Structures are given as C-alpha cells and as structure tokens.
XYZ file of C-alpha atoms in Angstrom:
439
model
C 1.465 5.400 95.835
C 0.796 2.306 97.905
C 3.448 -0.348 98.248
C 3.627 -3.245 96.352
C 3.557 -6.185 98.178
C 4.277 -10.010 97.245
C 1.393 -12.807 98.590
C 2.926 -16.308 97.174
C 4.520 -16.043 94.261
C 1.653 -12.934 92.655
C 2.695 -9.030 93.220
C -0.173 -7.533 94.988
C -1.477 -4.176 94.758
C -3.052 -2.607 97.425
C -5.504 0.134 96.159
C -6.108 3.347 98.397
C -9.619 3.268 99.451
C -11.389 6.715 97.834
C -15.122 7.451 97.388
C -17.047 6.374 94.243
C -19.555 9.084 92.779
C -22.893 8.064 92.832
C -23.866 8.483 88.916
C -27.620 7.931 88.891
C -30.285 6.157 91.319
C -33.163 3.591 89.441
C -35.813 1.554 89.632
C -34.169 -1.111 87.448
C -30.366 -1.159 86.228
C -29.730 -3.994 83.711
C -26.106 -4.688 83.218
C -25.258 -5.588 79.673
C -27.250 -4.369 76.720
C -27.247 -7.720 74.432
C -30.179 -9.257 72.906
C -31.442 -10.296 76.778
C -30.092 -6.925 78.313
C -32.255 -4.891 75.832
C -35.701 -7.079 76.228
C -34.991 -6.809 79.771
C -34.402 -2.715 79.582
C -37.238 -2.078 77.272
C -39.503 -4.414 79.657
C -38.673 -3.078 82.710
C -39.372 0.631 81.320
C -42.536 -0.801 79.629
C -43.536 -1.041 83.230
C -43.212 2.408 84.057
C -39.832 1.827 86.554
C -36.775 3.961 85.656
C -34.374 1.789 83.975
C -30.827 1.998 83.554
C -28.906 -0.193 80.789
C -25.490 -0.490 81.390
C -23.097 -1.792 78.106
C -19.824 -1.781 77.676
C -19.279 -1.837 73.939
C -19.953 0.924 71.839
C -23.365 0.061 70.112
C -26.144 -2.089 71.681
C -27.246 -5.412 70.687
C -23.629 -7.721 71.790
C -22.941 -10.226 69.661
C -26.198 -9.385 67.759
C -24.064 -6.372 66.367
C -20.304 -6.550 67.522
C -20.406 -9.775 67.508
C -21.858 -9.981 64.063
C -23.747 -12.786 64.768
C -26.438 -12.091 61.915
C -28.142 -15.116 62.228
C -31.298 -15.641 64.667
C -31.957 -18.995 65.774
C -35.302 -20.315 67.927
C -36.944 -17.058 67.383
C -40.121 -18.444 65.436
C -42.546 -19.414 68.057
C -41.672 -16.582 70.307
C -43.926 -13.287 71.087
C -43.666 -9.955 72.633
C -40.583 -8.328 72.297
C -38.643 -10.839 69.993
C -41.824 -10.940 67.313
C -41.945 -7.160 67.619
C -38.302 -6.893 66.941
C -39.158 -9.103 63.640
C -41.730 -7.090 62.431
C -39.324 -3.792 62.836
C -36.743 -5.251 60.991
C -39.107 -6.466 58.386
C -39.969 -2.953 58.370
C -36.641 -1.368 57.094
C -36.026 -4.213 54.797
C -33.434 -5.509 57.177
C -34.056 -9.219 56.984
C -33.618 -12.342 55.292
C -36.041 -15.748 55.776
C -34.394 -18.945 55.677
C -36.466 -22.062 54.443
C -36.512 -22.829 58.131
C -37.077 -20.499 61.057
C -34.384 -18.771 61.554
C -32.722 -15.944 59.815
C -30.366 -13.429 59.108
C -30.448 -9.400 59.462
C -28.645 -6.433 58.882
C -26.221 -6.079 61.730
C -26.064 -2.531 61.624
C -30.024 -2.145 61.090
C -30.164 -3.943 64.054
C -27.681 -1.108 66.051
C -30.381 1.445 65.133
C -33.423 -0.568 66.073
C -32.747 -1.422 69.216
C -31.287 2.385 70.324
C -34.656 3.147 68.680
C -36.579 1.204 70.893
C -34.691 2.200 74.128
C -35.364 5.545 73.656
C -39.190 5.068 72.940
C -39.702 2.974 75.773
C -37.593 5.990 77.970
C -34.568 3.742 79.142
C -31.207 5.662 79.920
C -28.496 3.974 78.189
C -24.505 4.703 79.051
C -22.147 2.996 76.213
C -18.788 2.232 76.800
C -19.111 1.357 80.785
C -18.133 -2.176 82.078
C -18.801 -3.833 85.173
C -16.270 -4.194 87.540
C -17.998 -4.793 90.823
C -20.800 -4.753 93.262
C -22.391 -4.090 96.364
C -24.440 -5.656 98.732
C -26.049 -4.556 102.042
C -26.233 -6.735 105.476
C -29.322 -8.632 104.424
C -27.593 -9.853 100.948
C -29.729 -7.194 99.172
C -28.071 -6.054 95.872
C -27.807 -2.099 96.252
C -24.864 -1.283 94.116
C -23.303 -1.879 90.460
C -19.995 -0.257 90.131
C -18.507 0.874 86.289
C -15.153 1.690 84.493
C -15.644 4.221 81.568
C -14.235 7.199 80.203
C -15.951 8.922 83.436
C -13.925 7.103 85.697
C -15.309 4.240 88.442
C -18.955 5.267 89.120
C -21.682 3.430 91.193
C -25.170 3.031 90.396
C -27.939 2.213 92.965
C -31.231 0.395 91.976
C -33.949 -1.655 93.673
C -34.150 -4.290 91.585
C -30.576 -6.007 89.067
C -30.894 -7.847 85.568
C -27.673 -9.469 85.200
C -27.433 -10.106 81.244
C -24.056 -9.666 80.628
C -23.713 -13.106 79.274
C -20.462 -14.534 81.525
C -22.467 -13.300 84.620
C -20.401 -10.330 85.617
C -22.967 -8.867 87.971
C -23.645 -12.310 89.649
C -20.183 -13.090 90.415
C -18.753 -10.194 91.558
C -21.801 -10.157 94.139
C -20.917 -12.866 95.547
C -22.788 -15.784 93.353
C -21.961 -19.256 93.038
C -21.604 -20.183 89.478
C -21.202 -23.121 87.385
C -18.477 -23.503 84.478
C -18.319 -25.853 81.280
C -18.596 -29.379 81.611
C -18.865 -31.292 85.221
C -15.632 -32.009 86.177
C -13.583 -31.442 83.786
C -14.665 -27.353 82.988
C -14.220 -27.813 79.110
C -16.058 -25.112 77.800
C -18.037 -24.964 74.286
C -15.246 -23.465 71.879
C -15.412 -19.464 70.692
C -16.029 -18.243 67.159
C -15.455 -15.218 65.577
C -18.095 -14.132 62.809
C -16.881 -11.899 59.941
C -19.041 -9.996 56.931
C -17.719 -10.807 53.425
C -18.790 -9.122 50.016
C -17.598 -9.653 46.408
C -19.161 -12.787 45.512
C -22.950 -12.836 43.649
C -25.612 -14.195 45.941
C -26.762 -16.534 42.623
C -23.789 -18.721 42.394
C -23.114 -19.355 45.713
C -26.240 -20.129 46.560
C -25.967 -23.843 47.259
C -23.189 -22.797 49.934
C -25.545 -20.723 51.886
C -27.645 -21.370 55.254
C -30.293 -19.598 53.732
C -31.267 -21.388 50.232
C -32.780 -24.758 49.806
C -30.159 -26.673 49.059
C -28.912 -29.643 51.763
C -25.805 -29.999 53.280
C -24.320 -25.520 52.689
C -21.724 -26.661 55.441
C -20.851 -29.822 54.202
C -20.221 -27.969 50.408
C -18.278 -25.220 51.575
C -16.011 -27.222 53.773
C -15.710 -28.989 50.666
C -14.453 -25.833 48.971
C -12.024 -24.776 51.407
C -10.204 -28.233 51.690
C -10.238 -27.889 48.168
C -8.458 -24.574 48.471
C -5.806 -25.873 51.080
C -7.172 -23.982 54.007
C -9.054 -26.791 56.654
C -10.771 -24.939 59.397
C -10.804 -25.633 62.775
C -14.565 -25.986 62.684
C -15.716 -28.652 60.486
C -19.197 -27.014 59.527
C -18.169 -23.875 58.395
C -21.446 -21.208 57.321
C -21.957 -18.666 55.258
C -24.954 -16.535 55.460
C -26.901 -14.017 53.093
C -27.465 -10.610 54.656
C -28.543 -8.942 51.785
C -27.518 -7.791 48.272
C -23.842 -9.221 48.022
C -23.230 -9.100 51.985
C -22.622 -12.014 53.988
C -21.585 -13.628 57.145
C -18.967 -16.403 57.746
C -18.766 -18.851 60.562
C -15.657 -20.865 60.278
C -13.586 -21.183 63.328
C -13.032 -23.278 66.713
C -11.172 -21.592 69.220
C -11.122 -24.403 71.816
C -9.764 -24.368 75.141
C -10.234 -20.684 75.932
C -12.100 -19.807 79.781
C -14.822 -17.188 78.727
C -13.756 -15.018 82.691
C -10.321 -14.998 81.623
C -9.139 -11.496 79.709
C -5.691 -12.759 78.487
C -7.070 -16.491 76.875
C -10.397 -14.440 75.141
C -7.674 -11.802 73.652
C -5.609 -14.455 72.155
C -8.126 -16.290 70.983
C -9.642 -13.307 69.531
C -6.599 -12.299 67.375
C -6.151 -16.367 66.460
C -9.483 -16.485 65.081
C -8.641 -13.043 62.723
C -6.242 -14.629 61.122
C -7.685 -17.684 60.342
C -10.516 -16.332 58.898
C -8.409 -14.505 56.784
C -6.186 -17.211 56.049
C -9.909 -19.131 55.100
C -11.044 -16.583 52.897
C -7.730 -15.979 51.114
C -7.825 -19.219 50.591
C -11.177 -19.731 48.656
C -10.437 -16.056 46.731
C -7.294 -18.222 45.524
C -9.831 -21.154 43.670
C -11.176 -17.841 41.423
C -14.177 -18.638 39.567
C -17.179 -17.825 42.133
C -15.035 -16.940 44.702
C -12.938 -14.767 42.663
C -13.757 -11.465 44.183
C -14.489 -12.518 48.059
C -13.110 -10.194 50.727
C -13.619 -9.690 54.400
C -15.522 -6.006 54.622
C -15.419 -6.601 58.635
C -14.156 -8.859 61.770
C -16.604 -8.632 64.535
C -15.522 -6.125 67.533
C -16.116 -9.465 70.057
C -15.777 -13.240 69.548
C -18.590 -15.099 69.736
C -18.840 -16.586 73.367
C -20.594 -19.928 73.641
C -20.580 -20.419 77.477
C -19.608 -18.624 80.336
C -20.658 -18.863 84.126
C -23.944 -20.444 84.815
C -25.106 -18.800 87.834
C -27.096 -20.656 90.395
C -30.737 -19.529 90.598
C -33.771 -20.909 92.712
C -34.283 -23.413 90.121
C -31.729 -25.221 87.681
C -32.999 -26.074 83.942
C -31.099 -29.688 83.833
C -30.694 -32.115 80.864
C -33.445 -34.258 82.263
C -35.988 -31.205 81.975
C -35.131 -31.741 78.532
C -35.833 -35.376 77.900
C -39.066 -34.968 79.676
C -40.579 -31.486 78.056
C -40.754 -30.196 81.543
C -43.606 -27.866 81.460
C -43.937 -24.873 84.560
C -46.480 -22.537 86.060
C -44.207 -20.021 86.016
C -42.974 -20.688 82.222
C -41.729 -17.519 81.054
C -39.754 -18.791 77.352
C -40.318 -22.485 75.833
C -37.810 -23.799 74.122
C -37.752 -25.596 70.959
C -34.219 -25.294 69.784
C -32.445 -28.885 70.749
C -28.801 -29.816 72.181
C -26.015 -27.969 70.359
C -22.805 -28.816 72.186
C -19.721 -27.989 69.993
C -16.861 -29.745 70.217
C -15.171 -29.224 73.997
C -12.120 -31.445 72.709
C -10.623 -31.279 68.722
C -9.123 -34.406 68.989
C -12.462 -36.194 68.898
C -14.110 -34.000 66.412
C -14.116 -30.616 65.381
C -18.020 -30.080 65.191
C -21.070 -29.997 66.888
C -23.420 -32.808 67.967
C -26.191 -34.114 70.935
C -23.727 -36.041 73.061
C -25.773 -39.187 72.705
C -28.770 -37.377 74.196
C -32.629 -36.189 73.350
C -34.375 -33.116 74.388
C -38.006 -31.982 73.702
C -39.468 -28.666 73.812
C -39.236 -27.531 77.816
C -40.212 -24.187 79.500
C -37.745 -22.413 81.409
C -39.500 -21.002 84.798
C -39.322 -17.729 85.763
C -37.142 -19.225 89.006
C -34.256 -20.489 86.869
C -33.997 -16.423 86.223
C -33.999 -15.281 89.918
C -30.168 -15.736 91.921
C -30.523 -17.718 94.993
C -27.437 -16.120 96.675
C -28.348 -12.965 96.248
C -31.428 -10.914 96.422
C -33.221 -7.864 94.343
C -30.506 -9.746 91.431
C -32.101 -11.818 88.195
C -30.046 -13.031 84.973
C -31.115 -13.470 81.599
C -29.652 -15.005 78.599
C -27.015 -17.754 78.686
C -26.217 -16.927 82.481
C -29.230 -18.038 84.020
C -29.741 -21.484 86.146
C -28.950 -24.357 84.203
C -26.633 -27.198 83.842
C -23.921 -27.818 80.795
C -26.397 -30.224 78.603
C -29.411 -27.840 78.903
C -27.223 -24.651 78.466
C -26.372 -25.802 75.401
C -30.230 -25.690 73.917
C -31.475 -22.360 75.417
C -27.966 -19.863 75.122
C -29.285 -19.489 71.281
C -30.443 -15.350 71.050
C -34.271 -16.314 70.440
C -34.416 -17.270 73.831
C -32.267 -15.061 75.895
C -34.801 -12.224 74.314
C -37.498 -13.926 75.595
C -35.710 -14.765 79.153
C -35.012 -10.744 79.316
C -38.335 -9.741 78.686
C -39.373 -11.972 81.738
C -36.387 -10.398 84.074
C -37.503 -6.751 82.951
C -40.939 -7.184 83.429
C -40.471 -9.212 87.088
C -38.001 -6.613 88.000
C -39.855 -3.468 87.070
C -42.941 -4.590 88.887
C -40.583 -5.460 91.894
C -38.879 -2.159 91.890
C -42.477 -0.459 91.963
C -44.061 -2.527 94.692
C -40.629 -2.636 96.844
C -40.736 -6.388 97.324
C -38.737 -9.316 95.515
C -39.751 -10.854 92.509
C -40.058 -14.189 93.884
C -42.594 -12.737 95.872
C -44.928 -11.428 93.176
C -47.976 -13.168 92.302
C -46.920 -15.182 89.006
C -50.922 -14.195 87.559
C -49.847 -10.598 87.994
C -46.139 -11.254 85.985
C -47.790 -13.626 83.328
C -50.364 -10.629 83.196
C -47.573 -7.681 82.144
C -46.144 -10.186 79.865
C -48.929 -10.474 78.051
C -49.373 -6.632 78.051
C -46.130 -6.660 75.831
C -48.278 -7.673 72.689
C -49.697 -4.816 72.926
C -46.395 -2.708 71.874
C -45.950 -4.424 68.111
C-alpha cells in the first residue's frame, strides 16, 4: 500500500496509478439522469447518436422521484418533451391539476415513465454509477467521464458531454470555473427534504392543500403546526395531493449547508428526517383531521436548491430578467419569477424577490454551452447564470426544457464531428421542433 503522507495539517493519500477499463464508447454521454439529464438523453437519441445516461441513484428522474419532489412548477407553456411527458402521465392517471399551472404526480409513475421512454428512444442507461472525474485531451476537448459503481472505476468516451447532474459534477472536475451562492458572501438557498404522508381524507384537508382553491394552504397549515407545538424551520410549509389519500409535505429549512460538500448534505439530510417527523407527530397529536397522518416515505435525496453555476459562453443575469431579454438562440422561456429562499434564518425563514422584478426571459442556447471546456454542455440548475436569475429558472419545468436543447445540440454535434457552438442555430431550432412530433 502507498504511504501516507502529511501536506499541512491534512493526511494525504497517494493512490497507485492503475488502468481504468474502458466501459462503452458514444456519441453522447449525459451525466445525471434527472428531469434535464433524461430530456437531454431521450433528445440526443431522438437524433439518432448513441447516447449514454449516466445516474447514480437507483431509479431515474432525481429529485423528480428520490427526491420526491411531486410537484411541477413552470411546466405550462412548455413543448416537446416536457408537454409529452404531461400527456403520458395523464395517460396512466398519474396526475393532479392545480387551479394554477403547476401540479403534482405520482412519484413512482413517474420512475416507470421515464425508463419507458429511455428505452423507446434506444438510450443505454447504467443506475447506480457516480461521477468522480474527467478527462480532457491537449486541445481542452472533453474525451472522458470516469464512474464509481458496483463495477468498480470505469471510463466512458463520447464526442459530445451533457453535464446535468445538478451541482455540476462533470463541469468541475474538468476543469470549469463555477460560481457558488450569493456574491460574496456564498450563502446558498437552504435544502429541503420532501416526504409522502397518507392517513388523512383528501376532503377535510382540503383548504391546507397547494392544490384546491382555497388562499393562503401555507399560511393555514403553519397555522396548524404552531398550533400543535411543532414551528418549522420553513415558514410556508406545503402539503400536496398526489392522489387518493397520498400526499407530499414540504416543511423544512436546512440553511447553511454547501451543496459540493458530502459531510454538511449528510447531516443535513438526517436533520431534516427528524424534523419532519417531529412536524408530523406533531399535527397527528391535534387528532381530529389529522388524526391518522403518517409518513409512508422520506425521500432517498434532499432537495438541493443551488449548487455550482458553471460558467458558459453566455451568463443569464438578474438584469436579463428585468428586461425580458429575448435571444435568437432561445432554447426555454421562462415565466416562473424570483424564488430566493431564505440564505439567512435570522431575517426570515421564507422565501421572497429580494426587492427585485423579473419578466418572462429566454435562456439562449449559449448559457448551456461551457466556455472552459469544449464538446461539454449543462442543463438544469448548473447552467450559466448568476444567483438572482438562478433562482427563477432551477424550477424542473425548465431544466426539461434546457435538456432537451443540450441533447438535441449535442447529438447533432456528435454526428457532424464539430462543436455545438458551431452548428447553424436554424438547423438546432429545426430538430427541436422535430420533437413535437414524438407526443
């Protein structure tokens, strides 16, 4: 075994260099199979390039389905792959309208769906592998993604990266510059751990639900809990019909936590258990409607908010927002507004604008594309943006969209060996539309 040796005051280890098994060669490997990674997969194979989706949980979808999010927010306005992933849902009776746009959906449902549409489109998916580094030849070109799974460390060659792993794994470890919660400071939007609850008739607590038409659910149910004793650390807790007697609950603030750091995200992980338990033992206690409530399930992954921002050839910046910055090369328009949660509990434990406006923008394909690195594009929260506009397009509505644009750009870049910054947008914009076609 090598020798340990000491640099500063940190034990070093000094790994044995050893040859890493080429798994698998691709047109298009997308790292991270959430809501972006799958759009991107499914686009990229909708292209006819070999794709590759990478995932290291045990189901697809991220915090779709570990994460439990369950509820789908600036998804109304969008097309292609998003509206098509409606309409399937709709389908298997796996979905639940609010009065507004958004909406909830069987997490599990959703699992099946997605594998479903992986397979059709003919993208190989490997479960349970993680990224853990990359690879890069003299002329910055990504070449490599290296994985930890059962299988050991593997590597895994493509022409052309998606980077949708949400923190911006891929990015970083390449050798990206990165952005991380607010300017200057680094405060971070806080974590939040969803949980599925049963045992309580959809009829009578109606009025506390995101989905009804009653005003103010969060305001009512906070009500209920400080009522019961039990004050969470998010002041606007949710509760969301899935369907039948299932629901989801929203009610915690982890603040504080760095979304690259393994040790903070595992603590706040098992915080956030027990306070939802502590929540929902709580309300059980005031009997009546709540009489029979229960957790069925604690999601597999807290809900991440922000993580690296990675610098791309264009940066989606508050004042894009406050002007409705329109592009050329628009490949998802937002419409969901600023939604920065509280960075610091001491002022407030909620969720507000910071004092500032937004109208609906475009995000350009460029914001998708890494500048330090090339043959490499992100979707989801990790593309090119700063904190304030972060905040607007992270919602799961969007990153679909983005990684429908980074599949499409990558699998025609993979098939016509050049960059996607160097395709013709009419060309792009013309496969994107071809999408509509696969409802």
């Amino acid at each position: 075994m090598e020798r340990l040796t000491r640099r500063g005051t940190m034990n070093v280890y000094r790994e044995p260099s050893k040859e890493i098994p080429v798994a698998a060669s691709a047109d298009v490997i997308v790292c991270g199979g959430g809501p972006a990674g799958v759009a991107a997969a499914v686009a990229a194979a909708r292209t006819g390039a070999g794709t590759v989706l990478l995932e290291g949980h045990g189901c697809l979808g991220g915090i779709w389905t570990s994460g439990l999010l369950s509820w789908i927010i600036d998804a109304g306005n969008k097309s292609g792959i998003m509206a098509e992933v409606i309409a399937r849902l709709d389908r298997r009776g796996a979905r639940l309208q609010s009065k507004g746009s958004d909406f909830t959906y069987d997490a599990e449902q959703m699992k099946l769906l997605l594998e479903e549409m992986c397979e059709e489109a003919g993208v190989t998916v490997l479960l349970h592998a993680r990224v853990v580094d990359a690879a890069k030849d003299e002329s910055r070109r990504l070449r490599m993604v290296i994985t930890e799974s059962k299988s050991g460390r593997q590597a895994w060659s493509a022409n052309l990266f998606v980077d949708a792993t949400g923190d911006g794994d891929l990015a970083a470890r390449a050798g990206c510059r990165y952005e991380l919660g607010r300017p200057g400071t680094g405060e971070a939007q806080p974590m939040s751990l969803m949980a599925l609850v049963a045992g309580i008739r959809p009829e009578e607590v109606e009025a506390f639900t995101m989905n009804g038409v009653h005003e103010e659910p969060k305001h009512k149910l906070l009500e209920q809990m400080t009522k019961a004793g039990v004050t969470p650390s998010y002041s606007a807790p949710s509760l969301f019909r899935i369907r039948d007697g299932l629901f989801a609950i929203m009610a915690n603030h982890e603040y504080g936590v760095s979304a690259v750091d393994a040790s903070q995200i595992s603590g706040a992980t098992m915080r956030a258990r027990k306070e939802l338990h502590r929540l929902v033992d709580g309300l059980r206690q005031l009997g009546g409607r709540w009489a029979g409530l229960h957790i069925v399930s604690t999601a597999n992954q807290i809900g991440v908010r922000e993580g690296r921002r990675i610098r791309g050839l264009y940066q989606v910046t508050e004042a894009d927002l406050k002007r409705g910055l329109k592009h050329e090369d628009a490949v998802c328009s937002v419409r969901y507004g600023i939604d920065i949660h509280s960075t610091d509990p001491s002022g407030g434990k909620g969720f507000g604008n910071d004092g500032k406006s937004s109208m609906p923008y475009d995000i350009p394909l460029r914001a998708l594309i890494a500048a330090d690195v090339d043959g490499l594009l992100m979707a989801g929260r990790c593309i090119s943006g700063d904190f304030v506009a972060h905040s607007s397009y992270r919602v799961t509505g969007n990153a679909v969209t983005m990684g429908q644009a980074a599949g499409t750009a990558a699998g025609l870049a993979a098939l016509s060996g050049t960059l996607p910054q160097q395709l013709a947008w009419q060309d792009i914009a013309h496969a994107l539309n071809r999408l509509e076609e696969w409802k």
